[in-house]
mmCIF file of C-alpha atoms in Angstrom:
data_model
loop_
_atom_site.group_PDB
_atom_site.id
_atom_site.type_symbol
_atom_site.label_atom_id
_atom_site.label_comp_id
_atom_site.label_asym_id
_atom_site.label_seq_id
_atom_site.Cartn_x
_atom_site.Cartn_y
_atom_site.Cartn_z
ATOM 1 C CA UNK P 1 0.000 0.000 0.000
ATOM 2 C CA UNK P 2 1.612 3.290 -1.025
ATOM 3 C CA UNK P 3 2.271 6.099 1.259
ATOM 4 C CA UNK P 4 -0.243 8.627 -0.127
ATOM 5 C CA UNK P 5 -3.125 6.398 -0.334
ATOM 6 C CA UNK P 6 -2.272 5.344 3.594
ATOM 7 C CA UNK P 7 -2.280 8.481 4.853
ATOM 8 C CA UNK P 8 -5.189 9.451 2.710
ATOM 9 C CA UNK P 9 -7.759 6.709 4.394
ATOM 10 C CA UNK P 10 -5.657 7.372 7.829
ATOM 11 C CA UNK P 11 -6.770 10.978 7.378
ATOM 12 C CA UNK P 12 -10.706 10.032 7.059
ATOM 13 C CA UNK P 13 -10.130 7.888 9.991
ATOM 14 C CA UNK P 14 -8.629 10.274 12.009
ATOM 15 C CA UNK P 15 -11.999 12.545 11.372
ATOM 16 C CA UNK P 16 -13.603 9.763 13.009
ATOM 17 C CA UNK P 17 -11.928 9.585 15.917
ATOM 18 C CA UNK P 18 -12.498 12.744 16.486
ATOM 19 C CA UNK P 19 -16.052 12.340 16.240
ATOM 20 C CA UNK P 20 -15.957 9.249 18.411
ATOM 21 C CA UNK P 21 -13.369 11.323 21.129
ATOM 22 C CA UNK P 22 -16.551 13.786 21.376
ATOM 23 C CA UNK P 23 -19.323 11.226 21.660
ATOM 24 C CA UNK P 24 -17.467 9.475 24.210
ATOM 25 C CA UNK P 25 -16.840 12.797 26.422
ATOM 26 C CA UNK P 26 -20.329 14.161 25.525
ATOM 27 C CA UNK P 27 -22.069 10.762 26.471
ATOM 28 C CA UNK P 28 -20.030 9.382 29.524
ATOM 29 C CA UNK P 29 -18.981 6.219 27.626
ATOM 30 C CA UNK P 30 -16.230 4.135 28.681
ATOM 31 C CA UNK P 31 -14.015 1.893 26.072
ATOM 32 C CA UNK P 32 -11.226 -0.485 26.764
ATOM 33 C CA UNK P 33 -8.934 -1.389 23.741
ATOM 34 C CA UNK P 34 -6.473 -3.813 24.300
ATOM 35 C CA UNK P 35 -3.828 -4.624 21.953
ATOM 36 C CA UNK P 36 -1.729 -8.084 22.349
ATOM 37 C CA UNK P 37 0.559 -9.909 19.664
ATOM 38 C CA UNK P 38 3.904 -11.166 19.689
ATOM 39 C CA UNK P 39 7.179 -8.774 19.796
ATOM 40 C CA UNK P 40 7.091 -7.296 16.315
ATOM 41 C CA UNK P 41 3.590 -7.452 15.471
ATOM 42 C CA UNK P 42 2.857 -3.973 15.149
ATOM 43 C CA UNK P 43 0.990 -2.968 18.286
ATOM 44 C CA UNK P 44 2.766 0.229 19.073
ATOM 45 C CA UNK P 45 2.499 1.496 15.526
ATOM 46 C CA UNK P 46 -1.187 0.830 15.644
ATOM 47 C CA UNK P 47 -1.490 2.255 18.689
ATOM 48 C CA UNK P 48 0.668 5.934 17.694
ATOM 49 C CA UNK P 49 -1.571 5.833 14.963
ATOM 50 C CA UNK P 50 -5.229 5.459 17.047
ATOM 51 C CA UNK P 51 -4.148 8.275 19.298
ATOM 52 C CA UNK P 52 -1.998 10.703 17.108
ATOM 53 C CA UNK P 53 -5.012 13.551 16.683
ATOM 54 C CA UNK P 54 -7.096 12.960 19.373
ATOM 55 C CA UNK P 55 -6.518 14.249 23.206
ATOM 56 C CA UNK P 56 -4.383 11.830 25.256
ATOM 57 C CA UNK P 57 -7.045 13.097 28.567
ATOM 58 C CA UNK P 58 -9.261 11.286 26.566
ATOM 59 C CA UNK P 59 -7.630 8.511 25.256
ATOM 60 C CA UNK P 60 -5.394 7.385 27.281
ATOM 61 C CA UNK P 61 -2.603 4.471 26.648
ATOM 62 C CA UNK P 62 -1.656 1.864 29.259
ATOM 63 C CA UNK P 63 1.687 -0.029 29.319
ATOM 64 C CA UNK P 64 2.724 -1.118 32.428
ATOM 65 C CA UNK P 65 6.242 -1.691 33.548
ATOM 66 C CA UNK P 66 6.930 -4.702 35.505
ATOM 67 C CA UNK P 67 5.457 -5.458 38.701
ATOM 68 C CA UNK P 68 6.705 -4.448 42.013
ATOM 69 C CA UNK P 69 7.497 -6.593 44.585
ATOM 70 C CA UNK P 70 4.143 -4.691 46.540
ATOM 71 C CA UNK P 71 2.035 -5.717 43.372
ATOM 72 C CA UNK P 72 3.577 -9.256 42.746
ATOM 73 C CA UNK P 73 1.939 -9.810 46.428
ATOM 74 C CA UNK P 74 -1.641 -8.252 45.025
ATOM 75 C CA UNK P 75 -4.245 -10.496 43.517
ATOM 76 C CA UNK P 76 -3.297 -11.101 39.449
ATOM 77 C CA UNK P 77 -5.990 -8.670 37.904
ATOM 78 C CA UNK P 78 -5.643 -6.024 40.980
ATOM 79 C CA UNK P 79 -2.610 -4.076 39.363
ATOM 80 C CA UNK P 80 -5.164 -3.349 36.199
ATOM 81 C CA UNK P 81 -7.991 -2.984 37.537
ATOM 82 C CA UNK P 82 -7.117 0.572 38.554
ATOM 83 C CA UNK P 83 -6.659 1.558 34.949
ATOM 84 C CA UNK P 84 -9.824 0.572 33.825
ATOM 85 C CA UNK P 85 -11.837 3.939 32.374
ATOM 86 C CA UNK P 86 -14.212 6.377 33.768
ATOM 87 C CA UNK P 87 -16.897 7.811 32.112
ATOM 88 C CA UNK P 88 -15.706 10.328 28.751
ATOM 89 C CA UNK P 89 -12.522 7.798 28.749
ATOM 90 C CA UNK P 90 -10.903 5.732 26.316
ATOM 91 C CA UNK P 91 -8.561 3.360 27.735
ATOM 92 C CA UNK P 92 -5.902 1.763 25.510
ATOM 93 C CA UNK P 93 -3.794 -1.153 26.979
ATOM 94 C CA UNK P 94 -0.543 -1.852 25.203
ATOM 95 C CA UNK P 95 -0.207 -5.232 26.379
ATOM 96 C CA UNK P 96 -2.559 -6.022 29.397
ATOM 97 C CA UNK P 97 -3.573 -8.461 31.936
ATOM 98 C CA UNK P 98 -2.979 -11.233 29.094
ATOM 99 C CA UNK P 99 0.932 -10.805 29.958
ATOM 100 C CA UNK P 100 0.227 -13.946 32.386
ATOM 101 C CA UNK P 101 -1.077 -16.190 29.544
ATOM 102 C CA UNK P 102 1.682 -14.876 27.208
ATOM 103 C CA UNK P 103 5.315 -13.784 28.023
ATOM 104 C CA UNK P 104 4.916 -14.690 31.845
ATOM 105 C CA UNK P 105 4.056 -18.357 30.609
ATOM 106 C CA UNK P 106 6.509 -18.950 28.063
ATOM 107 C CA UNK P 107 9.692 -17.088 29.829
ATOM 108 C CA UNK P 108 8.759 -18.809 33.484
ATOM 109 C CA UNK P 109 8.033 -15.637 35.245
ATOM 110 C CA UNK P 110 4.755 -17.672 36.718
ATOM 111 C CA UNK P 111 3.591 -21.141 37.275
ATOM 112 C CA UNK P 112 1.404 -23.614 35.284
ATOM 113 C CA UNK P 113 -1.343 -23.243 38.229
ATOM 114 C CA UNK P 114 -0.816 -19.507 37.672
ATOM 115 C CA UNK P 115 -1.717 -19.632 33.963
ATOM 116 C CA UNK P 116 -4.695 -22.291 34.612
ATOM 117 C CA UNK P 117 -6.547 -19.977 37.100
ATOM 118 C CA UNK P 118 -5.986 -16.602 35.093
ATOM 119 C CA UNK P 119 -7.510 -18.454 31.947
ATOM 120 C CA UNK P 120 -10.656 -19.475 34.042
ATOM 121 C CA UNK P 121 -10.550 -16.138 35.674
ATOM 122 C CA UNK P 122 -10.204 -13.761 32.814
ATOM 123 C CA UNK P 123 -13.511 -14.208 31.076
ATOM 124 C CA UNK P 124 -15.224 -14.346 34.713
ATOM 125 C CA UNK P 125 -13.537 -10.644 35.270
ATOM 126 C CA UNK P 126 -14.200 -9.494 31.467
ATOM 127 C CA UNK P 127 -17.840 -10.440 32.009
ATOM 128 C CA UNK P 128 -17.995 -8.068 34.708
ATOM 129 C CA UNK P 129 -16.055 -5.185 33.204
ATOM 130 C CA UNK P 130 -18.907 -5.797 29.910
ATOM 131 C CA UNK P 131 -21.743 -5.848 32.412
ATOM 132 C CA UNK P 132 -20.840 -2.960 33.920
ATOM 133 C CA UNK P 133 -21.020 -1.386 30.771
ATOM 134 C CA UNK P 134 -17.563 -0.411 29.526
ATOM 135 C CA UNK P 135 -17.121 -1.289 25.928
ATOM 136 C CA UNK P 136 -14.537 -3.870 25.349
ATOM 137 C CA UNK P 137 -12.562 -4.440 22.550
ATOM 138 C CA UNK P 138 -9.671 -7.178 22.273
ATOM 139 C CA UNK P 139 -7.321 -7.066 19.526
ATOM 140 C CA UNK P 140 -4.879 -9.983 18.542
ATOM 141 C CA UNK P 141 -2.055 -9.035 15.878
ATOM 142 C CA UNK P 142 -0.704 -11.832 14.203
ATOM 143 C CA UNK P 143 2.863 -11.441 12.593
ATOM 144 C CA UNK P 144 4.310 -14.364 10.251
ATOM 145 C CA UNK P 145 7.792 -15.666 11.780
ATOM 146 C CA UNK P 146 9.669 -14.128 8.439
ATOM 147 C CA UNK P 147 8.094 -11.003 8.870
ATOM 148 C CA UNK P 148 8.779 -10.686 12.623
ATOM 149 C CA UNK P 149 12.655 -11.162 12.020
ATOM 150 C CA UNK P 150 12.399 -8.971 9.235
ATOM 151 C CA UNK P 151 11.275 -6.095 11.906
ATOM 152 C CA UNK P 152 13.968 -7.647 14.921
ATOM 153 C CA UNK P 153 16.481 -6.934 12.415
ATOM 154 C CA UNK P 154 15.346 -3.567 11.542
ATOM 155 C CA UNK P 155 15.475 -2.766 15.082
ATOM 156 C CA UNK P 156 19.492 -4.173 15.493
ATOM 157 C CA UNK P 157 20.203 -2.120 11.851
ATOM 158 C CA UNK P 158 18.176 1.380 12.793
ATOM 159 C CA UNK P 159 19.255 3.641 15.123
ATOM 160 C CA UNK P 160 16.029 5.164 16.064
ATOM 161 C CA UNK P 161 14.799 1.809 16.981
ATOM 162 C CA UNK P 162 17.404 0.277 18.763
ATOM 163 C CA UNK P 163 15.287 0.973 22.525
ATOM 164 C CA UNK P 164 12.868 -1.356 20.819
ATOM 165 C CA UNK P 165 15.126 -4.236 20.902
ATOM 166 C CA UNK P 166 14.798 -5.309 24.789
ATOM 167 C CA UNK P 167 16.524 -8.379 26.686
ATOM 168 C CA UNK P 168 13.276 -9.910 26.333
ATOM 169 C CA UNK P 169 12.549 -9.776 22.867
ATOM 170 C CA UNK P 170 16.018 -11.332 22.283
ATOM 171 C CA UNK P 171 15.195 -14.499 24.754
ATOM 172 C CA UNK P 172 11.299 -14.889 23.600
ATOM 173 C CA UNK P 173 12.309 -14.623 19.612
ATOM 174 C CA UNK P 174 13.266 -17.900 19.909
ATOM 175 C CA UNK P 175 10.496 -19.616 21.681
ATOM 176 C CA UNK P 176 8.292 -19.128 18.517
ATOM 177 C CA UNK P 177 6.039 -22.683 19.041
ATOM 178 C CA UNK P 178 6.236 -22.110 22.920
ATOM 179 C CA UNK P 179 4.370 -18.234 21.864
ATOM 180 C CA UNK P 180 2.067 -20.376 19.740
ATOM 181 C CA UNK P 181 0.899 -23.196 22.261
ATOM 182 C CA UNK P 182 0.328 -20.055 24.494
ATOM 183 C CA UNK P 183 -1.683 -18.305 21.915
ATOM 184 C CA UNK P 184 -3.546 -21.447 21.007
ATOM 185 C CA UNK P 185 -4.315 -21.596 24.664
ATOM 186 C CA UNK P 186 -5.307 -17.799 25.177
ATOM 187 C CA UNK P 187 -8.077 -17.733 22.162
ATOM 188 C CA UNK P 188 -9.471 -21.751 23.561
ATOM 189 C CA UNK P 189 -10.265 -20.554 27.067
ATOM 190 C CA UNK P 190 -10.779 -16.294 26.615
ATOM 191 C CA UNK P 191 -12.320 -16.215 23.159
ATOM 192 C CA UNK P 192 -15.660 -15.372 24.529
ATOM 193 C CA UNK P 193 -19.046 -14.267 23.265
ATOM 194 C CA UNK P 194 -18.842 -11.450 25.667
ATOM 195 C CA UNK P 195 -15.316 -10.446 24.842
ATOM 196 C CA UNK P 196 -14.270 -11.947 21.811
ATOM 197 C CA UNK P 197 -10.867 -11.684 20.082
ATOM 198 C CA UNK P 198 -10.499 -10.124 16.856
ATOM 199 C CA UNK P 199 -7.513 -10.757 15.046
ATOM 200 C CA UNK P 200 -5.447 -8.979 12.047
ATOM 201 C CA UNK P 201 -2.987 -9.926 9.840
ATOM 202 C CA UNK P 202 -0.276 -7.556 10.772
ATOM 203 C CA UNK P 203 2.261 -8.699 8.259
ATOM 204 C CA UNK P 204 1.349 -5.341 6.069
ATOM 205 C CA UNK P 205 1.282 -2.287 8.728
ATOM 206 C CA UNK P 206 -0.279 0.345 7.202
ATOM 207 C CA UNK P 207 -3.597 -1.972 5.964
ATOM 208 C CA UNK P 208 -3.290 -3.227 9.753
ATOM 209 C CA UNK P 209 -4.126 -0.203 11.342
ATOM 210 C CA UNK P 210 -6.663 0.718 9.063
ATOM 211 C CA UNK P 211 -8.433 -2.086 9.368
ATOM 212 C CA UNK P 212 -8.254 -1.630 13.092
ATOM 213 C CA UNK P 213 -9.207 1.886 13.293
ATOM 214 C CA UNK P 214 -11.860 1.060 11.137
ATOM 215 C CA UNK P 215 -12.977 -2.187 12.926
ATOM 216 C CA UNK P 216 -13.291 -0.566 16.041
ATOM 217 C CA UNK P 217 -15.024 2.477 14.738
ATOM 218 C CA UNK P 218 -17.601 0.089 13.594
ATOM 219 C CA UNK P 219 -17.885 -2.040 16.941
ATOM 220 C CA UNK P 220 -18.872 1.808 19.183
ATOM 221 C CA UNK P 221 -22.237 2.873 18.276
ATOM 222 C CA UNK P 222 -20.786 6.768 18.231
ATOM 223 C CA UNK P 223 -22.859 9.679 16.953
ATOM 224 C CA UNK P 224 -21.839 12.976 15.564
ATOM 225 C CA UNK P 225 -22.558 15.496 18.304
ATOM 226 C CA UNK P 226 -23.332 19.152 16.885
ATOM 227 C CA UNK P 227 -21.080 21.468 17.942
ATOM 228 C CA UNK P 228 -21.291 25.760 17.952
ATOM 229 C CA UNK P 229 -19.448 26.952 15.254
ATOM 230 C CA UNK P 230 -16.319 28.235 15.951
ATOM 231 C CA UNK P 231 -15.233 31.842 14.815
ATOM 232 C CA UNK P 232 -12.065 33.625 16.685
ATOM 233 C CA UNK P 233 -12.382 36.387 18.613
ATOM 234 C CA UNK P 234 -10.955 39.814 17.664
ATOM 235 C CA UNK P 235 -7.192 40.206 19.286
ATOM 236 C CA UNK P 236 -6.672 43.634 21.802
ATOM 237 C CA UNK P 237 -5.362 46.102 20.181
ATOM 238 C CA UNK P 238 -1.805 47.082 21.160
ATOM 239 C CA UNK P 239 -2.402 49.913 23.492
ATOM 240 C CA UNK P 240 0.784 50.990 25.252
ATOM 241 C CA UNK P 241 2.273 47.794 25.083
ATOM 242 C CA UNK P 242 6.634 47.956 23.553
ATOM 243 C CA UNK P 243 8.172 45.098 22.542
ATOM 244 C CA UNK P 244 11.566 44.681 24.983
ATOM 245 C CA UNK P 245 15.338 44.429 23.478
ATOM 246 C CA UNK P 246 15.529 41.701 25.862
ATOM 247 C CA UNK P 247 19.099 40.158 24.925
ATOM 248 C CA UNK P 248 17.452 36.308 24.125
ATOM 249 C CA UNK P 249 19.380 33.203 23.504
ATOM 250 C CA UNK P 250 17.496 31.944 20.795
ATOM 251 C CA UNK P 251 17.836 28.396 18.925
ATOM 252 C CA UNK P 252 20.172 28.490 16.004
ATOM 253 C CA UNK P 253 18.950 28.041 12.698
ATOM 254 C CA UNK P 254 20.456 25.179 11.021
ATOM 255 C CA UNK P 255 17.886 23.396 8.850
#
């Protein structure tokens, strides 16, 4: 897909959002996005490009750093539960409480009881997040194995993405079937009617985050709300007011 016609249909999207950001605040919803895939799949791109015109006080992301000793001692769900929106909110979870089921699993950093009570416990605590009436949407990205090491390597060759490349990724790009028996697992016991997963090819970014964008625009039954039109006022005139020779340092010119 060529640049132009990307940005193009990212533009008209955009427009959307906008409209949705305004329904949302004028209307008291509450949304929860969340956004899981393996390293590489495209989540944070997808996710600049969601947010990128509209207000981050309304939609706000979520990616949590690893848990403190004080919140490895908390109940699983406890640490997220906090993050969960309020009315006129959008909350958008970049990688979520499905971090048990995925990376903790396959790199040890739980047990196989851990994993078999969060996968019988997520889609009790989703059901009560949905009944409560927050609008839940659960996005899976699905990368090809050539196409992730395509975008690893990118990371190792660019520097602008080299804070992309983590310890982690580097011990978890190997453990591509382990990933898969976790995934398989993931979609068998939390692929519910209540909260479903919808998945995306992600192997072509820019037609993955339109189809996202325009997925979820289509999933939130948002309304155009009128608005006053807007016309600027007339600036003070100048009155007595001289501009100083204040001696300022000012940024040099270079480009």
């Amino acid at each position: 897909m060529g640049e132009k016609d990307y940005l193009k249909a990212l533009a008209q999207l955009h427009v959307e959002l906008v409209k949705l950001q305004t329904w949302v605040q004028h209307t008291g919803a509450r949304v929860c996005i969340v956004f899981e895939g393996r390293d590489g799949a495209g989540k944070g791109g997808t996710i600049k490009a969601l947010t990128e015109r509209v207000s981050p006080r309304v939609f706000r992301v979520v990616a949590l750093a690893a848990p403190t000793e004080r919140e490895k001692s908390q109940m699983y769900m406890q640490r997220y539960i906090p993050h969960l929106p309020a009315a006129g909110e959008v909350v958008i979870f970049d990688r979520s409480w499905y971090n048990r089921a995925g990376v903790e699993r396959v790199m040890g950093f739980c047990t196989d009881d851990q994993v078999r009570d969060f996968l019988r416990m997520a889609p009790l605590v989703e059901r009560v997040i949905v009944s409560s009436g927050v609008i839940l949407l659960k996005y899976w990205l699905e990368v090809s194995p050539e196409e992730q090491t395509r975008r690893l390597q990118s990371r190792i060759s660019d520097g602008r993405k080299h804070w992309k490349l983590t310890e982690m990724d580097l011990k978890s790009y190997s453990r591509w079937f382990d990933y898969s028996r976790a995934r398989d697992d993931l979609f068998r016991f939390t692929d519910t009617e209540h909260a479903p997963w919808l998945v995306v090819d992600s192997n072509n970014k820019r037609r993955a985050r339109l189809n996202i964008l325009s997925d979820l625009l289509g999933r939130i039954p948002y309304t155009e709300i009128p608005h006053k039109k807007i016309v600027l006022p007339k600036r003070q005139k100048a009155g007595d007011y001289v501009e100083p020779e204040h001696p300022y340092k000012r940024v040099a010119e270079r480009y």
